[in-house]
Coordinates of C-alpha atoms in Angstrom, one line a residue:
M1 CA 68.4 -19.4 -5.0
T2 CA 66.4 -17.5 -2.3
A3 CA 63.9 -19.2 0.0
Q4 CA 61.1 -17.2 -1.6
A5 CA 62.0 -18.3 -5.1
A6 CA 62.3 -21.9 -4.0
A7 CA 58.8 -21.9 -2.5
P8 CA 56.5 -24.1 -4.6
K9 CA 53.4 -22.6 -6.1
R10 CA 50.1 -23.6 -4.5
T11 CA 47.9 -26.1 -6.2
E12 CA 44.5 -25.2 -7.5
A13 CA 43.0 -27.0 -4.5
E14 CA 45.2 -25.0 -2.1
V15 CA 44.2 -21.7 -3.7
D16 CA 40.5 -22.7 -3.4
E17 CA 41.1 -23.5 0.3
T18 CA 42.7 -20.2 0.9
L19 CA 39.8 -18.4 -0.9
Q20 CA 37.4 -20.2 1.4
R21 CA 39.4 -19.1 4.5
I22 CA 39.3 -15.5 3.3
Q23 CA 35.5 -15.7 3.0
R24 CA 35.2 -17.2 6.5
H25 CA 37.3 -14.4 7.9
Q26 CA 35.1 -11.8 6.1
R27 CA 31.9 -13.4 7.4
S28 CA 33.3 -13.2 11.0
A29 CA 34.6 -9.6 10.5
R30 CA 38.2 -10.7 10.8
F31 CA 39.2 -8.3 8.0
S32 CA 42.9 -7.9 8.8
E33 CA 43.3 -11.7 8.6
A34 CA 41.4 -11.8 5.4
D35 CA 43.5 -8.9 3.9
R36 CA 46.8 -10.7 4.8
L37 CA 45.7 -13.8 2.9
I38 CA 44.5 -11.7 -0.1
E39 CA 47.8 -9.9 -0.3
D40 CA 49.7 -13.2 0.0
L41 CA 47.7 -14.6 -2.9
M42 CA 48.1 -11.5 -5.0
S43 CA 51.9 -11.7 -4.6
E44 CA 51.7 -15.1 -6.2
L45 CA 48.9 -14.8 -8.7
G46 CA 48.8 -11.1 -9.4
K47 CA 45.8 -8.8 -9.4
I48 CA 43.4 -11.3 -10.9
P49 CA 39.6 -10.3 -10.9
R50 CA 38.7 -12.8 -8.2
L51 CA 41.2 -11.3 -5.8
L52 CA 40.4 -7.7 -6.7
H53 CA 36.8 -8.6 -5.9
L54 CA 37.6 -10.1 -2.5
K55 CA 39.9 -7.2 -1.6
G56 CA 37.2 -4.7 -2.6
L57 CA 34.7 -6.5 -0.5
N58 CA 37.1 -6.5 2.4
E59 CA 37.7 -2.8 2.2
A60 CA 34.0 -2.0 1.9
M61 CA 33.1 -4.2 4.8
S62 CA 35.9 -2.5 6.8
G63 CA 34.3 0.8 6.2
N64 CA 36.5 2.0 3.4
I65 CA 33.6 2.4 0.9
Q66 CA 35.3 4.4 -1.8
V67 CA 38.4 2.2 -1.9
G68 CA 36.2 -0.9 -1.9
E69 CA 34.1 0.4 -4.8
A70 CA 37.2 1.2 -6.8
L71 CA 38.6 -2.3 -6.3
L72 CA 35.3 -4.0 -7.2
R73 CA 35.1 -1.9 -10.4
E74 CA 38.7 -2.8 -11.3
G75 CA 37.9 -6.5 -10.9
L76 CA 34.7 -6.1 -12.9
E77 CA 36.6 -4.4 -15.8
A78 CA 38.4 -7.6 -16.5
A79 CA 35.2 -9.7 -16.3
P80 CA 32.3 -7.3 -17.0
E81 CA 29.6 -10.0 -17.1
D82 CA 30.7 -11.9 -14.0
P83 CA 27.4 -12.4 -12.1
I84 CA 28.9 -12.7 -8.7
Q85 CA 31.0 -9.5 -9.0
N86 CA 28.0 -7.6 -10.5
V87 CA 25.8 -8.7 -7.6
D88 CA 28.3 -7.7 -4.9
L89 CA 29.0 -4.3 -6.5
G90 CA 25.2 -3.8 -6.8
V91 CA 24.8 -4.6 -3.1
L92 CA 27.4 -2.1 -2.1
L93 CA 25.9 0.6 -4.4
A94 CA 22.4 -0.1 -2.9
Q95 CA 23.7 0.2 0.6
I96 CA 25.1 3.7 -0.1
G97 CA 21.9 4.8 -1.7
R98 CA 22.8 4.5 -5.4
L99 CA 19.9 2.3 -6.2
D100 CA 19.6 2.9 -10.0
E101 CA 23.3 2.0 -10.5
A102 CA 22.8 -1.1 -8.3
I103 CA 19.8 -2.2 -10.4
T104 CA 21.9 -2.0 -13.6
H105 CA 24.4 -4.4 -12.1
F106 CA 21.8 -6.7 -10.8
R107 CA 20.2 -6.8 -14.3
T108 CA 23.6 -7.6 -15.8
A109 CA 23.9 -10.5 -13.4
V110 CA 20.5 -11.9 -14.2
E111 CA 21.1 -11.7 -18.0
A112 CA 24.5 -13.4 -17.6
A113 CA 23.2 -16.1 -15.2
P114 CA 19.4 -16.5 -15.5
N115 CA 19.5 -19.2 -12.9
F116 CA 21.5 -17.3 -10.3
E117 CA 19.1 -17.0 -7.4
M118 CA 20.9 -14.2 -5.6
A119 CA 20.8 -12.0 -8.7
H120 CA 17.1 -12.4 -8.8
T121 CA 16.7 -11.8 -5.1
N122 CA 18.7 -8.6 -5.1
L123 CA 17.1 -7.3 -8.3
G124 CA 13.6 -8.0 -6.9
S125 CA 14.5 -6.4 -3.6
A126 CA 15.9 -3.3 -5.3
L127 CA 12.8 -3.0 -7.5
F128 CA 10.6 -3.2 -4.4
V129 CA 12.4 -0.2 -2.9
K130 CA 11.8 1.6 -6.2
K131 CA 8.1 0.7 -5.9
E132 CA 8.2 -1.3 -9.2
Y133 CA 6.2 -4.0 -7.5
R134 CA 5.1 -6.1 -10.5
E135 CA 8.6 -6.7 -11.8
A136 CA 9.9 -7.1 -8.2
I137 CA 7.4 -9.9 -7.7
A138 CA 8.5 -11.7 -10.9
H139 CA 12.2 -11.7 -9.8
L140 CA 11.5 -12.7 -6.2
E141 CA 9.2 -15.5 -7.3
R142 CA 12.0 -16.7 -9.7
A143 CA 14.5 -16.6 -6.9
I144 CA 12.4 -18.7 -4.6
A145 CA 11.7 -21.2 -7.5
L146 CA 15.5 -21.6 -7.8
D147 CA 16.1 -21.8 -4.1
G148 CA 13.2 -22.2 -1.7
R149 CA 15.4 -21.5 1.4
L150 CA 16.0 -17.8 0.7
L151 CA 14.6 -16.0 3.7
D152 CA 15.0 -12.4 2.4
A153 CA 13.4 -13.3 -0.9
H154 CA 10.3 -14.7 1.0
T155 CA 10.0 -11.6 3.3
N156 CA 10.4 -9.1 0.4
L157 CA 8.0 -11.0 -1.7
G158 CA 5.5 -10.9 1.1
R159 CA 5.9 -7.1 1.3
A160 CA 5.6 -6.8 -2.5
Y161 CA 2.4 -8.8 -2.5
L162 CA 1.0 -6.6 0.2
Q163 CA 1.7 -3.5 -1.8
Q164 CA -0.2 -5.0 -4.7
G165 CA -3.1 -5.9 -2.4
Q166 CA -2.5 -9.6 -2.7
V167 CA -2.9 -10.2 1.0
G168 CA -3.6 -13.9 0.9
K169 CA -0.5 -14.5 -1.1
A170 CA 1.5 -12.4 1.3
I171 CA 0.4 -14.4 4.2
E172 CA 1.2 -17.7 2.5
V173 CA 4.7 -16.7 1.6
L174 CA 5.4 -15.1 5.0
Y175 CA 4.4 -18.3 6.7
K176 CA 6.9 -20.1 4.5
A177 CA 9.5 -17.5 5.6
L178 CA 8.9 -18.5 9.2
A179 CA 9.2 -22.2 8.3
I180 CA 12.7 -21.3 7.0
D181 CA 13.6 -19.4 10.2
P182 CA 11.0 -19.4 13.0
L183 CA 13.1 -16.8 14.9
S184 CA 13.1 -14.3 12.1
V185 CA 11.9 -11.0 13.7
R186 CA 11.4 -9.5 10.2
A187 CA 9.1 -12.3 9.1
H188 CA 7.0 -12.1 12.3
V189 CA 6.7 -8.4 11.9
Q190 CA 5.7 -8.6 8.2
L191 CA 3.3 -11.4 8.9
A192 CA 1.6 -9.3 11.6
S193 CA 1.2 -6.6 9.1
A194 CA -0.3 -9.0 6.5
L195 CA -2.7 -10.6 9.0
F196 CA -3.8 -7.2 10.1
R197 CA -4.6 -6.4 6.5
H198 CA -6.7 -9.6 6.4
E199 CA -9.3 -10.4 9.0
R200 CA -7.2 -12.2 11.5
H201 CA -6.6 -9.8 14.4
D202 CA -5.7 -12.5 17.0
A203 CA -3.1 -14.0 14.7
A204 CA -1.7 -10.5 13.9
E205 CA -1.4 -9.7 17.6
H206 CA 0.3 -13.1 18.2
H207 CA 3.0 -12.5 15.6
A208 CA 3.6 -8.9 16.7
R209 CA 4.0 -10.1 20.3
R210 CA 6.4 -12.9 19.2
A211 CA 8.5 -10.4 17.3
I212 CA 8.7 -8.3 20.4
E213 CA 9.7 -11.3 22.5
L214 CA 12.6 -12.0 20.1
D215 CA 13.6 -8.3 19.8
P216 CA 12.2 -5.9 22.4
N217 CA 13.5 -3.0 20.3
A218 CA 11.5 -4.1 17.2
S219 CA 9.6 -0.8 16.9
E220 CA 7.5 -1.9 13.8
A221 CA 6.2 -4.8 15.9
Y222 CA 4.7 -2.4 18.4
L223 CA 3.2 -0.4 15.6
Y224 CA 1.5 -3.5 14.1
L225 CA 0.5 -4.7 17.6
G226 CA -1.2 -1.3 18.2
N227 CA -2.9 -1.6 14.8
A228 CA -4.2 -5.1 15.4
L229 CA -5.5 -4.3 18.9
A230 CA -7.2 -1.1 17.6
A231 CA -8.8 -3.0 14.7
A232 CA -10.1 -5.5 17.2
G233 CA -11.6 -2.7 19.3
K234 CA -9.1 -2.9 22.2
M235 CA -8.3 0.8 22.2
D236 CA -6.7 1.1 25.6
E237 CA -4.3 -1.8 24.9
A238 CA -3.6 -0.3 21.4
A239 CA -2.8 3.1 22.9
E240 CA -0.4 1.4 25.4
A241 CA 1.5 -0.4 22.6
L242 CA 1.7 2.7 20.4
L243 CA 2.9 4.9 23.3
K244 CA 5.9 2.6 23.8
I245 CA 7.4 3.7 20.5
A246 CA 5.6 7.0 19.8
G247 CA 8.1 9.6 18.9
T248 CA 11.0 7.2 18.7
P249 CA 12.6 6.4 15.3
P250 CA 12.1 4.6 13.0
A251 CA 8.4 3.7 13.5
G252 CA 7.8 6.3 16.2
L253 CA 6.2 9.0 14.0
A254 CA 3.9 6.4 12.3
A255 CA 2.9 5.2 15.8
L256 CA 2.3 8.8 17.0
S257 CA 0.2 9.6 14.0
R258 CA -1.8 6.4 14.4
L259 CA -2.4 7.2 18.1
V260 CA -3.6 10.8 17.3
H261 CA -6.0 9.5 14.7
M262 CA -7.2 6.7 16.9
R263 CA -8.4 8.6 19.9
K264 CA -9.4 12.1 20.9
T265 CA -6.6 14.4 21.9
T266 CA -6.7 16.5 25.0
E267 CA -4.3 19.2 26.2
E268 CA -2.9 16.6 28.7
S269 CA -2.5 13.8 26.1
P270 CA 1.2 12.7 25.9
E271 CA 0.8 12.6 22.1
F272 CA 0.0 16.3 22.0
A273 CA 3.3 17.1 23.8
M274 CA 5.2 14.8 21.4
L275 CA 3.6 16.5 18.4
N276 CA 4.7 19.9 19.6
R277 CA 8.2 18.7 20.1
Y278 CA 8.2 17.4 16.5
L279 CA 6.9 20.8 15.3
D280 CA 9.7 22.5 17.2
N281 CA 12.3 20.4 15.3
Q282 CA 10.6 20.0 12.0
D283 CA 13.5 21.5 10.1
Q284 CA 15.4 18.3 11.0
L285 CA 12.7 16.2 9.4
G286 CA 12.3 15.0 5.8
E287 CA 9.4 16.3 3.8
E288 CA 7.3 13.1 4.1
A289 CA 7.7 13.2 7.9
R290 CA 6.8 16.9 8.0
V291 CA 3.6 16.1 6.1
S292 CA 2.7 13.4 8.7
V293 CA 3.4 15.8 11.6
H294 CA 1.2 18.6 10.2
F295 CA -1.7 16.2 9.4
A296 CA -1.5 14.8 13.0
M297 CA -1.4 18.2 14.5
G298 CA -4.4 19.3 12.4
K299 CA -6.4 16.4 13.8
A300 CA -5.3 17.1 17.4
L301 CA -6.2 20.7 17.2
D302 CA -9.6 19.8 15.6
D303 CA -10.2 17.6 18.7
L304 CA -9.4 20.6 20.9
G305 CA -11.8 22.8 19.0
R306 CA -9.0 25.1 17.7
Y307 CA -10.3 25.0 14.2
E308 CA -8.4 28.0 12.8
E309 CA -5.1 26.6 13.9
A310 CA -6.1 23.1 12.7
F311 CA -6.9 24.3 9.2
G312 CA -3.5 26.0 9.0
H313 CA -1.7 22.7 9.7
Y314 CA -3.9 20.8 7.2
K315 CA -3.2 23.4 4.6
E316 CA 0.6 23.2 5.2
A317 CA 0.5 19.4 5.1
N318 CA -1.4 19.4 1.8
M319 CA 0.8 22.0 0.2
L320 CA 3.8 19.8 0.9
N321 CA 2.0 16.6 -0.2
N322 CA 0.9 18.2 -3.4
T323 CA 4.5 19.0 -4.3
L324 CA 5.6 15.5 -3.4
H325 CA 2.8 13.7 -5.1
P326 CA 1.2 15.8 -7.9
F327 CA -2.1 14.8 -9.4
E328 CA -2.4 14.4 -13.2
A329 CA -5.9 15.9 -13.6
E330 CA -6.0 15.8 -17.4
A331 CA -5.0 12.1 -17.5
F332 CA -7.7 11.3 -14.9
V333 CA -10.4 13.1 -16.9
A334 CA -9.3 11.5 -20.1
R335 CA -9.5 8.0 -18.6
A336 CA -13.0 8.7 -17.2
N337 CA -14.1 9.9 -20.6
A338 CA -12.7 6.9 -22.3
L339 CA -14.6 4.6 -19.9
R340 CA -17.9 6.3 -20.6
D341 CA -17.3 6.3 -24.3
L342 CA -16.4 2.6 -24.4
F343 CA -19.3 1.4 -22.2
S344 CA -22.1 2.8 -24.3
P345 CA -25.6 1.3 -24.2
A346 CA -25.0 -0.4 -27.6
F347 CA -21.6 -1.9 -26.5
L348 CA -23.1 -3.1 -23.2
K349 CA -25.9 -4.8 -25.1
R350 CA -23.6 -6.4 -27.6
C351 CA -21.2 -7.9 -25.0
G352 CA -23.8 -8.6 -22.4
D353 CA -24.2 -12.4 -22.8
G354 CA -21.0 -13.4 -21.1
G355 CA -19.5 -13.2 -17.6
I356 CA -19.4 -15.7 -14.7
T357 CA -22.3 -16.2 -12.3
D358 CA -20.8 -18.4 -9.5
I359 CA -20.1 -15.3 -7.3
A360 CA -22.2 -12.3 -6.4
P361 CA -19.9 -9.4 -5.4
V362 CA -21.3 -6.3 -3.8
F363 CA -19.1 -3.4 -5.0
I364 CA -19.2 -0.5 -2.4
T365 CA -17.8 2.4 -4.4
G366 CA -17.7 6.2 -4.1
M367 CA -15.4 9.0 -3.3
P368 CA -13.0 8.1 -0.4
R369 CA -14.4 9.1 2.9
S370 CA -18.0 8.8 1.7
G371 CA -19.1 6.0 4.0
T372 CA -17.7 3.0 2.1
T373 CA -16.0 1.6 5.3
L374 CA -19.2 1.8 7.3
M375 CA -21.2 0.0 4.6
D376 CA -18.5 -2.7 4.3
Q377 CA -18.5 -3.2 8.0
M378 CA -22.3 -3.6 8.1
F379 CA -22.1 -6.2 5.2
S380 CA -19.5 -8.1 7.2
G381 CA -22.2 -8.7 9.9
H382 CA -24.3 -10.7 7.4
P383 CA -23.7 -14.5 7.7
L384 CA -23.6 -15.0 4.0
V385 CA -21.2 -12.3 3.1
T386 CA -17.4 -12.1 3.4
A387 CA -16.3 -8.5 3.6
G388 CA -13.2 -8.1 1.4
G389 CA -12.2 -4.6 2.3
E390 CA -10.4 -2.6 -0.4
L391 CA -9.6 -5.4 -2.8
R392 CA -7.4 -4.5 -5.8
A393 CA -8.9 -7.4 -7.7
V394 CA -10.7 -5.3 -10.4
L395 CA -7.6 -3.3 -11.1
E396 CA -5.4 -6.5 -11.2
A397 CA -7.9 -8.3 -13.4
L398 CA -8.0 -5.4 -15.9
H399 CA -4.2 -5.4 -15.9
Q400 CA -4.3 -9.0 -16.9
S401 CA -6.8 -8.2 -19.7
P402 CA -4.7 -6.6 -22.5
R403 CA -7.4 -6.5 -25.1
I404 CA -9.8 -4.4 -22.8
R405 CA -6.9 -2.1 -21.9
Q406 CA -6.1 -1.7 -25.6
A407 CA -9.7 -0.7 -26.3
L408 CA -9.6 1.8 -23.5
Q409 CA -6.4 3.3 -25.0
R410 CA -8.0 3.2 -28.4
D411 CA -5.3 1.0 -29.8
I412 CA -8.0 -1.3 -31.0
G413 CA -11.6 -0.6 -31.9
S414 CA -14.3 -1.5 -29.4
D415 CA -15.8 -3.7 -32.1
E416 CA -12.9 -6.1 -31.6
L417 CA -14.0 -6.9 -28.0
T418 CA -16.5 -9.7 -27.4
S419 CA -18.4 -11.0 -24.5
D420 CA -15.7 -13.6 -24.0
D421 CA -13.2 -10.9 -23.1
F422 CA -15.4 -10.0 -20.2
S423 CA -16.0 -13.6 -19.2
K424 CA -12.2 -13.9 -19.0
L425 CA -12.1 -10.7 -16.9
G426 CA -14.7 -12.2 -14.5
E427 CA -12.7 -15.5 -14.3
T428 CA -9.6 -13.5 -13.4
Y429 CA -11.4 -11.5 -10.8
A430 CA -12.8 -14.6 -9.2
D431 CA -9.4 -16.3 -9.1
I432 CA -7.9 -13.3 -7.4
V433 CA -10.5 -13.1 -4.7
R434 CA -10.4 -16.8 -4.1
A435 CA -6.6 -16.6 -3.7
E436 CA -7.3 -14.0 -1.0
G437 CA -9.2 -16.7 0.9
I438 CA -12.7 -15.5 0.1
K439 CA -14.7 -18.6 -0.7
T440 CA -18.3 -17.4 -0.2
E441 CA -20.8 -16.7 -2.9
F442 CA -21.4 -13.2 -1.7
L443 CA -18.6 -10.8 -0.9
S444 CA -18.2 -7.1 -0.6
D445 CA -15.5 -5.2 -2.3
K446 CA -15.1 -1.6 -1.1
M447 CA -12.3 -0.2 -3.3
P448 CA -13.7 3.3 -3.9
S449 CA -12.3 3.7 -7.4
N450 CA -14.3 0.7 -8.7
H451 CA -17.1 3.2 -9.6
L452 CA -15.0 4.0 -12.7
Y453 CA -15.2 0.4 -13.9
S454 CA -18.8 -0.3 -13.3
G455 CA -19.5 -1.1 -17.0
A456 CA -16.7 -3.7 -17.1
I457 CA -17.9 -5.2 -13.8
A458 CA -21.5 -5.5 -15.1
L459 CA -20.3 -7.5 -18.1
A460 CA -17.8 -9.6 -16.3
L461 CA -19.9 -10.4 -13.2
P462 CA -23.6 -10.5 -14.1
R463 CA -24.7 -11.1 -10.5
A464 CA -22.7 -8.2 -9.1
K465 CA -24.4 -5.2 -7.6
I466 CA -22.8 -1.8 -7.4
L467 CA -23.4 0.8 -4.6
F468 CA -22.5 4.4 -5.1
M469 CA -21.9 6.0 -1.7
R470 CA -22.7 9.7 -1.7
R471 CA -22.1 12.2 1.0
H472 CA -22.5 16.0 1.2
P473 CA -19.7 17.2 -1.1
L474 CA -18.2 19.6 1.3
D475 CA -18.2 17.0 4.1
C476 CA -16.8 14.4 1.8
L477 CA -14.1 16.5 0.2
L478 CA -13.0 18.2 3.4
S479 CA -12.6 14.8 5.0
N480 CA -10.3 13.9 2.1
Y481 CA -8.4 17.1 2.5
F482 CA -7.9 16.3 6.2
Q483 CA -6.7 12.7 5.5
H484 CA -3.0 11.8 4.9
F485 CA -3.3 9.6 1.9
S486 CA 0.3 10.3 0.8
Q487 CA 0.7 9.1 -2.8
N488 CA -2.4 6.9 -2.8
Q489 CA -4.9 9.8 -3.4
P490 CA -2.9 12.7 -4.8
A491 CA -6.1 14.6 -5.7
S492 CA -6.9 15.1 -2.0
S493 CA -4.1 17.7 -1.5
D494 CA -5.7 20.4 -3.6
F495 CA -9.2 21.9 -3.6
S496 CA -9.3 22.2 -7.4
N497 CA -8.2 18.6 -7.9
L498 CA -10.8 17.5 -5.3
A499 CA -13.5 19.3 -7.2
T500 CA -12.4 17.7 -10.5
T501 CA -12.6 14.2 -9.0
Y502 CA -16.0 14.9 -7.5
K503 CA -17.4 16.2 -10.8
E504 CA -16.1 13.1 -12.6
F505 CA -17.5 10.9 -9.9
D506 CA -20.9 12.5 -10.4
R507 CA -20.7 12.1 -14.2
M508 CA -19.9 8.5 -13.7
V509 CA -22.8 7.9 -11.4
Q510 CA -25.1 9.6 -13.8
H511 CA -23.7 7.5 -16.7
W512 CA -24.0 4.2 -15.0
S513 CA -27.4 5.0 -13.6
K514 CA -28.6 5.5 -17.2
V515 CA -26.9 2.6 -19.0
I516 CA -27.1 -0.2 -16.3
P517 CA -29.9 1.1 -14.0
D518 CA -30.7 -2.4 -12.6
R519 CA -27.2 -3.0 -11.5
V520 CA -26.4 0.2 -9.5
R521 CA -27.9 2.0 -6.5
V522 CA -27.0 5.4 -5.0
V523 CA -26.8 5.3 -1.1
N524 CA -26.5 8.6 0.8
Y525 CA -24.3 8.5 3.9
E526 CA -26.6 11.0 5.7
D527 CA -29.6 8.6 5.1
V528 CA -27.6 5.7 6.5
V529 CA -26.8 7.7 9.6
A530 CA -30.4 8.9 10.1
D531 CA -32.1 5.6 9.4
T532 CA -29.6 2.7 9.5
K533 CA -32.1 -0.1 9.6
G534 CA -34.3 1.2 6.9
Q535 CA -31.4 1.9 4.6
M536 CA -29.9 -1.5 5.1
R537 CA -33.2 -3.3 4.5
S538 CA -33.4 -1.5 1.2
V539 CA -29.8 -2.2 0.3
L540 CA -30.0 -5.9 1.2
D541 CA -33.2 -6.2 -0.9
F542 CA -31.4 -4.7 -3.9
V543 CA -28.4 -7.0 -3.5
G544 CA -30.7 -10.1 -3.1
L545 CA -30.0 -11.0 0.5
D546 CA -32.5 -11.6 3.3
W547 CA -32.5 -9.4 6.3
D548 CA -30.2 -10.3 9.2
D549 CA -29.9 -8.3 12.5
G550 CA -26.1 -8.9 12.3
V551 CA -25.7 -6.0 9.8
L552 CA -26.6 -3.6 12.6
D553 CA -24.0 -5.1 15.0
Y554 CA -21.1 -4.2 12.8
R555 CA -18.8 -3.3 15.8
K556 CA -18.5 -7.0 16.6
S557 CA -17.4 -7.8 13.1
S558 CA -14.3 -9.9 12.8
R559 CA -13.4 -8.0 9.6
Q560 CA -10.3 -5.8 9.7
V561 CA -10.6 -2.0 9.7
I562 CA -7.5 -0.6 8.1
T563 CA -8.8 2.7 6.8
A564 CA -8.8 6.1 8.5
S565 CA -12.2 5.2 9.9
I566 CA -10.8 2.7 12.4
A567 CA -11.9 4.5 15.6
Q568 CA -15.2 5.6 14.2
V569 CA -16.5 2.2 13.1
R570 CA -15.9 0.9 16.6
E571 CA -18.4 3.4 18.0
P572 CA -22.2 3.5 17.5
I573 CA -23.3 5.2 14.3
Y574 CA -23.1 8.9 15.1
T575 CA -23.9 12.2 13.4
R576 CA -20.8 14.2 14.3
A577 CA -19.4 13.8 10.8
V578 CA -22.6 15.3 9.3
A579 CA -22.1 19.0 8.4
R580 CA -18.6 19.0 10.0
W581 CA -17.6 21.3 7.1
E582 CA -19.5 24.2 8.7
K583 CA -16.7 24.6 11.3
Y584 CA -14.3 25.3 8.5
A585 CA -16.7 27.2 6.2
P586 CA -14.6 30.5 6.1
H587 CA -11.8 28.5 4.4
L588 CA -13.9 26.7 1.9
A589 CA -14.8 29.5 -0.6
P590 CA -12.4 28.2 -3.3
L591 CA -13.8 24.7 -3.1
A592 CA -17.4 25.9 -2.9
R593 CA -17.1 28.0 -6.0
E594 CA -16.0 25.0 -8.1
L595 CA -18.9 22.9 -6.6
R596 CA -21.5 25.6 -7.1
D597 CA -23.8 23.3 -9.1
Y598 CA -23.8 20.7 -6.2
L599 CA -24.4 23.1 -3.3
S600 CA -27.5 24.9 -2.0
A601 CA -27.6 28.7 -1.8
E602 CA -27.4 28.4 2.0
D603 CA -24.2 26.3 1.8
L604 CA -22.6 28.8 -0.6
S605 CA -23.5 31.7 1.6
R606 CA -22.0 30.0 4.6
C607 CA -18.7 29.7 2.6
G608 CA -18.9 33.4 1.7
V609 CA -19.8 32.7 -2.0
E610 CA -22.5 34.8 -3.6

């Protein structure tokens, strides 16, 4: 009998101990040692799924991705519902960019083991990358409920909350992440981002600086530090922070773009030289990055008074953006029509005896770039008002109101809705804003698209007032065209789509002014610029607030500024933005033709339209 044949088989406990040693070797990157132990066990136990799984992981972690994937799949064939194997194969697939396949394996793991926290963590994280934020949040919340020590689940949940506009929840969960690991650079960076989105500039600055202390190469930290400093009006310090990473991946292009939009470019500005280098090498950039470069260069050339060249870059940026993020004009118009049809005078009267009255929101609505940020900042100076910024509370409350959604989609008749449906809508809205830390009776909500939902707002919140900010259509729409909204405002990338949204906005203003005249007020941006005090007196009287000089000192507001207006709202109210379109009039004929009914003969003539 040979020595090998005489060797006794290992006990189950000894096999388990060897498996643990293999995993220790893998965690410490001792892959050759791990492989020897795996082969030794295979010679004794055969190619069982567990060992195929470990060998596959070992190969993948050693850099042999294809071999590792094949072994992982071979192990999974023998145990197709094994949650651990599905998760590990999913992680590998996600790492090599095959996210849809990864999600399939993560879902299999969740179905096979509903209480397996890592399956929920990875599925939630993958869904976040796919921008499926609601489902991502559900799985990440479940993972944390199963194991409250999961750092990645906390940081990714914080990011998902931010994407859904739930800033208060994001801050809460990111502080919990830091309680798990106070040295987590990622948690500090994401918390800086969330605090910037809230009103806490000093705290945002603190966490950005702490991230930089822990990792001086944390480029995102410099970006959020620059954002926080700029939002607090510390423009020189902000520029210094942004210049440290401007032009350097991965956050360098975002920092460079932020810097260009934050201050006026000169021929000697370092950011102008960086932009030109980016343009020289744009063939090496992805499409989204090229869009950012062209928008930034358009703004820089506008600063330099080189308007013809500036428009060329804006046009190129928008052509690219329109391809990446197309606008569904027909669906937009259909939804606007459905809202006007549902909220008829008779319907508003029948459902008008509900709602909640413990809060009095001021909704500052309008087309983007119509002066909503300026108005919100002035409200933030009033001692009785908390300025909420662009809250997603109305949209989220409607999402949680299936019967109202069904009526809008004509799945049920409007006669099936009652005032109680809108009372529930109001209750949900209040819960959402309270969760964001807004506790005052009066608050401002400047989500521009809320003008679409004014009827629902009026029924749900009887004390709410709604402002429609209006601005010269060419100034307003050109400002949209010049702004890099990415996927957030896809209509802004095309003159025809911009005209469509403007016409629908005007129809909405006319409709609401007719059916709820005591709840709405049109405010012209040009009037606010020309007579700020007089206009604010009138607006405060309409809202039901006494005059306070603080509304005129909006630059000292503690409220965050996170829109494209960041630099402007830190300056005295100025008139440079009035009639800015005239510098670009030769390029605006297509837009002017579609807006003929809203423009004067002189405006049309300037654009070359008879």
